[in-house]
Amino acid sequence: MSENKKNLILSVKDLEVKFKVRNKILTAIRRISMDFEEGKVVAIVGESGSGKSVFTKTFTGMLEINGMISNGEIWFEGRDLAKIKSDKEWEQIRGKKIATVFQDPMTSLNPVKTIGDQISEVIIKHQGKSKSEAKTMAIEMMGKVGIKNAEKRYDEYPFMYSGGMRQRIVIAIALACRPRILICDEPTTALDVTIQAQIIRLIKDLSQEYGFTTIYITHDLGVVANVADVVAVMYAGQIVEYGNVEEVFYDSRHPYTWGLLSSLPQLGEKGENLFAIRGTPPSLFEEIKGDAFAPRSNYAMKIDYEQEPPFFKVSDTHYAKTWLLDPRAPKVEPPAAVAHLHERMLALTSKGGIYGER
Amino acid sequence: MKKYILVRILKSIISIFAVVSIIIIMIYTLIPSDKVFDNDAGAKKMKGDQLTTYKMKKLEELGYLDYVSGTELCTTAFGEDGKDACLAAGSTQMEEAAAPYAAKGYDIMTLKSGEKYAVHRFKWYELLLRFYKKLFVVDSVNAVKTDDPDFERKYYWGKNPYNGTPALKCSGCTYKYQMYFDGSFPFIHQNKFRLDFGTSFPTSQGVPTMQVITDGQGANKKIDQTFDTGLTESSALIQTSCQYKPKVDHLDQKRFTDNYAACLSFHESPSMVNTSYILGLIALVIAYGMGLPFGIAMAANKDKAVDKLGIAYINLLIAVPSLAFIFFMRSIGTLFGLPDKFPQLGFNDIRSYIMPVLILALLQTPSLMMWLRRYMIDQSNADYVKFARAKGLSQREIFRKHILRNAIIPIVNGIPASIILCISGALITESAFAVPGMGKMLPDAIKMTNNNMVITLVFIFTSLSIFSVLIGDLLMTVVDPRISLAEKGGE
Ligand SMILES: Nc1ncnc2c1ncn2[C@@H]1O[C@H](COP(=O)(O)OP(=O)(O)OP(=O)(O)O)[C@@H](O)[C@H]1O
Ligand SMILES: [Mg+2]
């Protein structure tokens, strides 16, 4: 979307993903185009079921067997990943160039293999190192992600590690081969708040040190504010707003983004009722006409039910897919909760707040 | 860990005794004691008082009751000299002699001849007490009863006459060889501790049940051996099995320098236990050798041709009654010239084993395949597999290095049980091929009301099952790092 296409690492065009569920077809991703800039931390936010995981799974060919890319291109290092068919080719990308960290560290590791084995395994596979070289590298990596006594803990099993420690190991595995892109699919959801903050910090520090691009999927806008450079808001298989983190937080334009921001539990004042977006997302089994968010929006206009809105440019880096930005649309004010976000957010992310640096 | 194992072993032993006790009580109190004689040829030839007396004597031997004959009554009351008068027909002394027993709660019965006898049927707790009292036998230098003042009582080291290795021998014990070594499992053999389950009846009358199960079968087999006296001859006697014999004949004296001349014999064919074990173990190896790779292949190619073929095979074998399957396979075997009865060619012909082993193996494969496939498919949906894929491992690597390790754990747990329980034999297969193994023993023993045999087998089978579960659990700690055996929680 950005016009000055400098240093793009990944470029998605018109991506459409469909799943076959029994005899019906579900369209999980509805023609997304998006560019990822090298070295940036990109956060993808949106309700459950909006397609965040499916979207990023296409980058590593990890769609389930019933899913397929029915349209579009995914450009990475001069090749179109959407065209890759064989697992053999994917093995050159997965884990090596694009790594993924999943939500639940408790179950991401094989319970009956040693931690060390599970790290060395990828090094041996992708870098062709010998067992002992891989061990040295693995121990170094364990130190990098903050495991003390790495040498000794190399031969331990996952059950001997706490959840936070396991997630550090998962990160060590993901980064062992120095990938260019790290996809974090809700990496901290299963952890408690303190550990969450540590893991987020760790990923951020490592991304600066190694210079990889991070794609960060999360429900937690607090996390987004803390780590992201760029935010993409997803709704019903589409990106509906896209921009730098300040732009999306303090100058958001899409009613769905407003809804998301107002429902931030961390922002709720004492005694205030927590805001919830009314209604439910549309069924992805059916063709969606117009703006998918219209039935749930307080700002829906007649056209929203008839025609799909295009992306309107707010700034060079900020775009939103809503008819409200059309010059013909009436002027509307975002809800009050969103308007005062800046001050509230500051309190949360500065020192002392739950996402503050410790 | 050590403590846990100890507690587990203790619990296992308690369970075994609980099961055996229940069986003993059931056998002795629920089955009419008269049924014991249904299959006894001896009893069929007798009638009247002779039969009654015979039955009483046998029941006493079998541990049902305490029987005091008329002669014993009179001897106790009036001594050797007075007993004849007491026993004379119509004597009133008989009443008198019986009175003390009547007072002790014995039933006083009268034979047709007018002679009286006393019986006491044991209550269930007396039965148990008596059973366990004689169950554990520890051999000692004082075991032999003899009036000979020169009889030496001592342990001493000698040699195993067959291989020259050291052997602990004993003079004064029931068994001459207390401990010795040889090349057959379990390599160290001992006669110090024994379990005495009584003797078999009415089949193999008078032979200890344990011996019936473990003794070789078929004709005696002679081997060249040298005896204590220096005599070298071809003989079937097993020297390491010899027991004390009060009276030795001149044949014994030709071989032995002492009274330990009551020996078992070598046989042409293996014992019932070993027969079942040989069949079962080969079948087991084949079953795992076929079932595991097939199961893995099915899981790896889920919903593809191999998988569908496997499922069809599993369904077929499960759906067809095993009896039908066995007979079907047996007739296929005969087409290839294989015997349909084990004894036709006997133990020493490999063709006797092919069909029984194959059938036993095939019957085990469906569940093995099904479970392994199921475990593997379960595991392939696990998060760690998804992560392994994200790491860039190939499907093959994931299967081999990740899924299999996890899926095999529950299978490993069951392996000791499969191995150990081979001993119990496979009832239907062994019957179909008339294999002289363990399979038929329990039903046969029950049919013949061979009480001691039933108890022996129940004891053996229960012990094996319980300990195989324990060994399976111990094995789990080896393959699964998460499991450490401790009373509560981790260590
Ligand atoms: N294998 C599949 N088969 C059928 N439908 C699927 C499959 N995977 C995902 N979907 C559907 O695609 C849509 C997007 O799912 P996705 O997992 O990407 O959501 P998400 O935004 O990651 O949600 P969450 O925050 O809960 O992880 C959902 O409606 C989901 O039901
Ligand atoms: Mg998701």
PDB file of C-alpha atoms in Angstrom, chain A residues 49-194:
ATOM      1  CA  GLY A  49     -11.899 -15.726  13.394  1.00  0.00           C
ATOM      2  CA  SER A  50     -10.947 -12.645  11.381  1.00  0.00           C
ATOM      3  CA  GLY A  51      -8.272 -14.637   9.567  1.00  0.00           C
ATOM      4  CA  LYS A  52      -5.049 -13.489  11.220  1.00  0.00           C
ATOM      5  CA  SER A  53      -3.594 -16.959  11.572  1.00  0.00           C
ATOM      6  CA  VAL A  54      -4.736 -18.129   8.165  1.00  0.00           C
ATOM      7  CA  PHE A  55      -3.226 -15.049   6.555  1.00  0.00           C
ATOM      8  CA  THR A  56       0.230 -15.663   8.031  1.00  0.00           C
ATOM      9  CA  LYS A  57       0.073 -19.408   7.540  1.00  0.00           C
ATOM     10  CA  THR A  58       0.116 -18.837   3.807  1.00  0.00           C
ATOM     11  CA  PHE A  59       3.634 -17.381   4.132  1.00  0.00           C
ATOM     12  CA  THR A  60       5.006 -20.727   5.269  1.00  0.00           C
ATOM     13  CA  GLY A  61       2.683 -23.087   3.439  1.00  0.00           C
ATOM     14  CA  MET A  62       1.147 -24.193   6.693  1.00  0.00           C
ATOM     15  CA  LEU A  63      -2.507 -24.123   5.628  1.00  0.00           C
ATOM     16  CA  GLU A  64      -4.384 -27.197   6.712  1.00  0.00           C
ATOM     17  CA  ILE A  65      -5.005 -29.854   4.112  1.00  0.00           C
ATOM     18  CA  ASN A  66      -8.515 -28.550   3.341  1.00  0.00           C
ATOM     19  CA  GLY A  67      -7.303 -25.045   2.636  1.00  0.00           C
ATOM     20  CA  MET A  68      -5.961 -23.524  -0.564  1.00  0.00           C
ATOM     21  CA  ILE A  69      -4.804 -20.250  -1.979  1.00  0.00           C
ATOM     22  CA  SER A  70      -7.420 -19.606  -4.634  1.00  0.00           C
ATOM     23  CA  ASN A  71      -6.001 -16.330  -5.854  1.00  0.00           C
ATOM     24  CA  GLY A  72      -3.094 -13.951  -5.410  1.00  0.00           C
ATOM     25  CA  GLU A  73       0.637 -13.780  -5.010  1.00  0.00           C
ATOM     26  CA  ILE A  74       3.046 -13.723  -2.096  1.00  0.00           C
ATOM     27  CA  TRP A  75       6.421 -12.357  -3.162  1.00  0.00           C
ATOM     28  CA  PHE A  76       9.461 -13.188  -1.060  1.00  0.00           C
ATOM     29  CA  GLU A  77      13.081 -13.094  -2.221  1.00  0.00           C
ATOM     30  CA  GLY A  78      12.025 -12.883  -5.819  1.00  0.00           C
ATOM     31  CA  ARG A  79       9.695 -15.847  -5.854  1.00  0.00           C
ATOM     32  CA  ASP A  80       5.966 -16.253  -5.521  1.00  0.00           C
ATOM     33  CA  LEU A  81       5.296 -18.383  -2.439  1.00  0.00           C
ATOM     34  CA  ALA A  82       1.694 -18.850  -3.532  1.00  0.00           C
ATOM     35  CA  LYS A  83       2.949 -21.010  -6.360  1.00  0.00           C
ATOM     36  CA  ILE A  84       4.934 -23.410  -4.202  1.00  0.00           C
ATOM     37  CA  LYS A  85       3.350 -26.806  -4.234  1.00  0.00           C
ATOM     38  CA  SER A  86       5.834 -29.312  -2.845  1.00  0.00           C
ATOM     39  CA  ASP A  87       6.822 -29.720   0.776  1.00  0.00           C
ATOM     40  CA  LYS A  88      10.417 -30.043  -0.371  1.00  0.00           C
ATOM     41  CA  GLU A  89      10.459 -26.434  -1.541  1.00  0.00           C
ATOM     42  CA  TRP A  90       8.683 -25.225   1.572  1.00  0.00           C
ATOM     43  CA  GLU A  91      11.326 -26.829   3.762  1.00  0.00           C
ATOM     44  CA  GLN A  92      13.795 -24.321   2.311  1.00  0.00           C
ATOM     45  CA  ILE A  93      11.610 -21.464   3.563  1.00  0.00           C
ATOM     46  CA  ARG A  94       9.970 -22.735   6.720  1.00  0.00           C
ATOM     47  CA  GLY A  95      12.121 -22.454   9.785  1.00  0.00           C
ATOM     48  CA  LYS A  96      15.016 -21.302   7.658  1.00  0.00           C
ATOM     49  CA  LYS A  97      13.810 -18.006   6.183  1.00  0.00           C
ATOM     50  CA  ILE A  98      10.431 -17.563   7.795  1.00  0.00           C
ATOM     51  CA  ALA A  99       9.961 -18.923  11.310  1.00  0.00           C
ATOM     52  CA  THR A 100       6.822 -19.144  13.393  1.00  0.00           C
ATOM     53  CA  VAL A 101       6.212 -19.066  17.129  1.00  0.00           C
ATOM     54  CA  PHE A 102       2.853 -20.357  18.227  1.00  0.00           C
ATOM     55  CA  GLN A 103       0.613 -19.502  21.081  1.00  0.00           C
ATOM     56  CA  ASP A 104       1.046 -22.320  23.502  1.00  0.00           C
ATOM     57  CA  PRO A 105       4.577 -23.003  24.665  1.00  0.00           C
ATOM     58  CA  MET A 106       3.267 -25.799  26.868  1.00  0.00           C
ATOM     59  CA  THR A 107       2.452 -27.891  23.840  1.00  0.00           C
ATOM     60  CA  SER A 108       4.769 -26.510  21.176  1.00  0.00           C
ATOM     61  CA  LEU A 109       7.651 -28.669  22.300  1.00  0.00           C
ATOM     62  CA  ASN A 110       7.859 -32.422  21.941  1.00  0.00           C
ATOM     63  CA  PRO A 111       7.464 -33.756  25.486  1.00  0.00           C
ATOM     64  CA  VAL A 112       9.779 -36.712  25.058  1.00  0.00           C
ATOM     65  CA  LYS A 113      12.732 -35.071  23.330  1.00  0.00           C
ATOM     66  CA  THR A 114      15.334 -33.024  25.141  1.00  0.00           C
ATOM     67  CA  ILE A 115      15.310 -29.266  24.778  1.00  0.00           C
ATOM     68  CA  GLY A 116      18.767 -29.439  23.270  1.00  0.00           C
ATOM     69  CA  ASP A 117      17.756 -31.979  20.642  1.00  0.00           C
ATOM     70  CA  GLN A 118      14.860 -29.852  19.560  1.00  0.00           C
ATOM     71  CA  ILE A 119      17.048 -26.800  19.030  1.00  0.00           C
ATOM     72  CA  SER A 120      19.972 -28.616  17.385  1.00  0.00           C
ATOM     73  CA  GLU A 121      17.580 -30.405  15.073  1.00  0.00           C
ATOM     74  CA  VAL A 122      16.806 -27.269  13.071  1.00  0.00           C
ATOM     75  CA  ILE A 123      20.429 -26.172  12.974  1.00  0.00           C
ATOM     76  CA  ILE A 124      21.493 -29.546  11.629  1.00  0.00           C
ATOM     77  CA  LYS A 125      18.650 -29.545   9.139  1.00  0.00           C
ATOM     78  CA  HIS A 126      18.991 -26.064   7.729  1.00  0.00           C
ATOM     79  CA  GLN A 127      22.648 -25.229   8.220  1.00  0.00           C
ATOM     80  CA  GLY A 128      24.109 -28.660   7.674  1.00  0.00           C
ATOM     81  CA  LYS A 129      26.136 -28.483  10.865  1.00  0.00           C
ATOM     82  CA  SER A 130      27.500 -31.481  12.698  1.00  0.00           C
ATOM     83  CA  LYS A 131      25.909 -32.602  15.945  1.00  0.00           C
ATOM     84  CA  SER A 132      28.558 -31.041  18.154  1.00  0.00           C
ATOM     85  CA  GLU A 133      28.652 -27.768  16.219  1.00  0.00           C
ATOM     86  CA  ALA A 134      24.889 -27.607  16.444  1.00  0.00           C
ATOM     87  CA  LYS A 135      25.088 -28.186  20.167  1.00  0.00           C
ATOM     88  CA  THR A 136      27.484 -25.288  20.638  1.00  0.00           C
ATOM     89  CA  MET A 137      25.236 -23.037  18.571  1.00  0.00           C
ATOM     90  CA  ALA A 138      22.136 -24.213  20.397  1.00  0.00           C
ATOM     91  CA  ILE A 139      23.662 -23.504  23.784  1.00  0.00           C
ATOM     92  CA  GLU A 140      24.671 -20.056  22.610  1.00  0.00           C
ATOM     93  CA  MET A 141      21.120 -19.466  21.385  1.00  0.00           C
ATOM     94  CA  MET A 142      19.725 -20.630  24.708  1.00  0.00           C
ATOM     95  CA  GLY A 143      21.881 -18.058  26.417  1.00  0.00           C
ATOM     96  CA  LYS A 144      20.632 -15.420  23.997  1.00  0.00           C
ATOM     97  CA  VAL A 145      17.012 -16.023  24.931  1.00  0.00           C
ATOM     98  CA  GLY A 146      17.880 -15.788  28.597  1.00  0.00           C
ATOM     99  CA  ILE A 147      18.261 -19.366  29.781  1.00  0.00           C
ATOM    100  CA  LYS A 148      20.798 -19.502  32.564  1.00  0.00           C
ATOM    101  CA  ASN A 149      23.014 -22.576  32.883  1.00  0.00           C
ATOM    102  CA  ALA A 150      22.249 -23.343  29.262  1.00  0.00           C
ATOM    103  CA  GLU A 151      24.936 -26.015  29.091  1.00  0.00           C
ATOM    104  CA  LYS A 152      23.359 -27.944  31.911  1.00  0.00           C
ATOM    105  CA  ARG A 153      19.799 -27.423  30.816  1.00  0.00           C
ATOM    106  CA  TYR A 154      20.538 -28.587  27.271  1.00  0.00           C
ATOM    107  CA  ASP A 155      19.748 -32.164  28.182  1.00  0.00           C
ATOM    108  CA  GLU A 156      16.606 -31.430  30.127  1.00  0.00           C
ATOM    109  CA  TYR A 157      13.078 -32.170  28.972  1.00  0.00           C
ATOM    110  CA  PRO A 158      10.317 -29.617  28.347  1.00  0.00           C
ATOM    111  CA  PHE A 159       8.344 -30.660  31.425  1.00  0.00           C
ATOM    112  CA  MET A 160      11.241 -29.453  33.553  1.00  0.00           C
ATOM    113  CA  TYR A 161      10.773 -25.920  32.196  1.00  0.00           C
ATOM    114  CA  SER A 162       8.179 -23.330  33.185  1.00  0.00           C
ATOM    115  CA  GLY A 163       5.829 -21.920  30.551  1.00  0.00           C
ATOM    116  CA  GLY A 164       7.854 -18.735  30.138  1.00  0.00           C
ATOM    117  CA  MET A 165      11.078 -20.708  29.820  1.00  0.00           C
ATOM    118  CA  ARG A 166       9.524 -22.961  27.234  1.00  0.00           C
ATOM    119  CA  GLN A 167       8.420 -20.011  25.173  1.00  0.00           C
ATOM    120  CA  ARG A 168      12.004 -18.745  25.315  1.00  0.00           C
ATOM    121  CA  ILE A 169      13.114 -22.115  23.968  1.00  0.00           C
ATOM    122  CA  VAL A 170      10.498 -21.942  21.232  1.00  0.00           C
ATOM    123  CA  ILE A 171      11.881 -18.530  20.299  1.00  0.00           C
ATOM    124  CA  ALA A 172      15.408 -19.917  20.385  1.00  0.00           C
ATOM    125  CA  ILE A 173      14.357 -22.656  17.980  1.00  0.00           C
ATOM    126  CA  ALA A 174      12.616 -20.171  15.704  1.00  0.00           C
ATOM    127  CA  LEU A 175      15.636 -17.903  15.603  1.00  0.00           C
ATOM    128  CA  ALA A 176      18.295 -20.608  15.531  1.00  0.00           C
ATOM    129  CA  CYS A 177      18.652 -20.326  11.767  1.00  0.00           C
ATOM    130  CA  ARG A 178      18.513 -16.540  11.680  1.00  0.00           C
ATOM    131  CA  PRO A 179      15.245 -16.269   9.743  1.00  0.00           C
ATOM    132  CA  ARG A 180      14.411 -13.058   7.906  1.00  0.00           C
ATOM    133  CA  ILE A 181      10.837 -13.049   9.131  1.00  0.00           C
ATOM    134  CA  LEU A 182       9.510 -14.153  12.509  1.00  0.00           C
ATOM    135  CA  ILE A 183       5.788 -14.741  12.741  1.00  0.00           C
ATOM    136  CA  CYS A 184       4.520 -14.666  16.316  1.00  0.00           C
ATOM    137  CA  ASP A 185       0.986 -16.028  16.504  1.00  0.00           C
ATOM    138  CA  GLU A 186      -0.242 -14.844  19.877  1.00  0.00           C
ATOM    139  CA  PRO A 187       3.017 -15.833  21.513  1.00  0.00           C
ATOM    140  CA  THR A 188       2.081 -14.700  24.986  1.00  0.00           C
ATOM    141  CA  THR A 189      -1.627 -15.415  25.276  1.00  0.00           C
ATOM    142  CA  ALA A 190      -1.027 -18.530  27.349  1.00  0.00           C
ATOM    143  CA  LEU A 191       1.366 -16.822  29.735  1.00  0.00           C
ATOM    144  CA  ASP A 192       0.789 -14.668  32.771  1.00  0.00           C
ATOM    145  CA  VAL A 193       1.172 -10.917  32.515  1.00  0.00           C
ATOM    146  CA  THR A 194       4.683 -10.561  33.939  1.00  0.00           C
TER     147      THR A 194
END
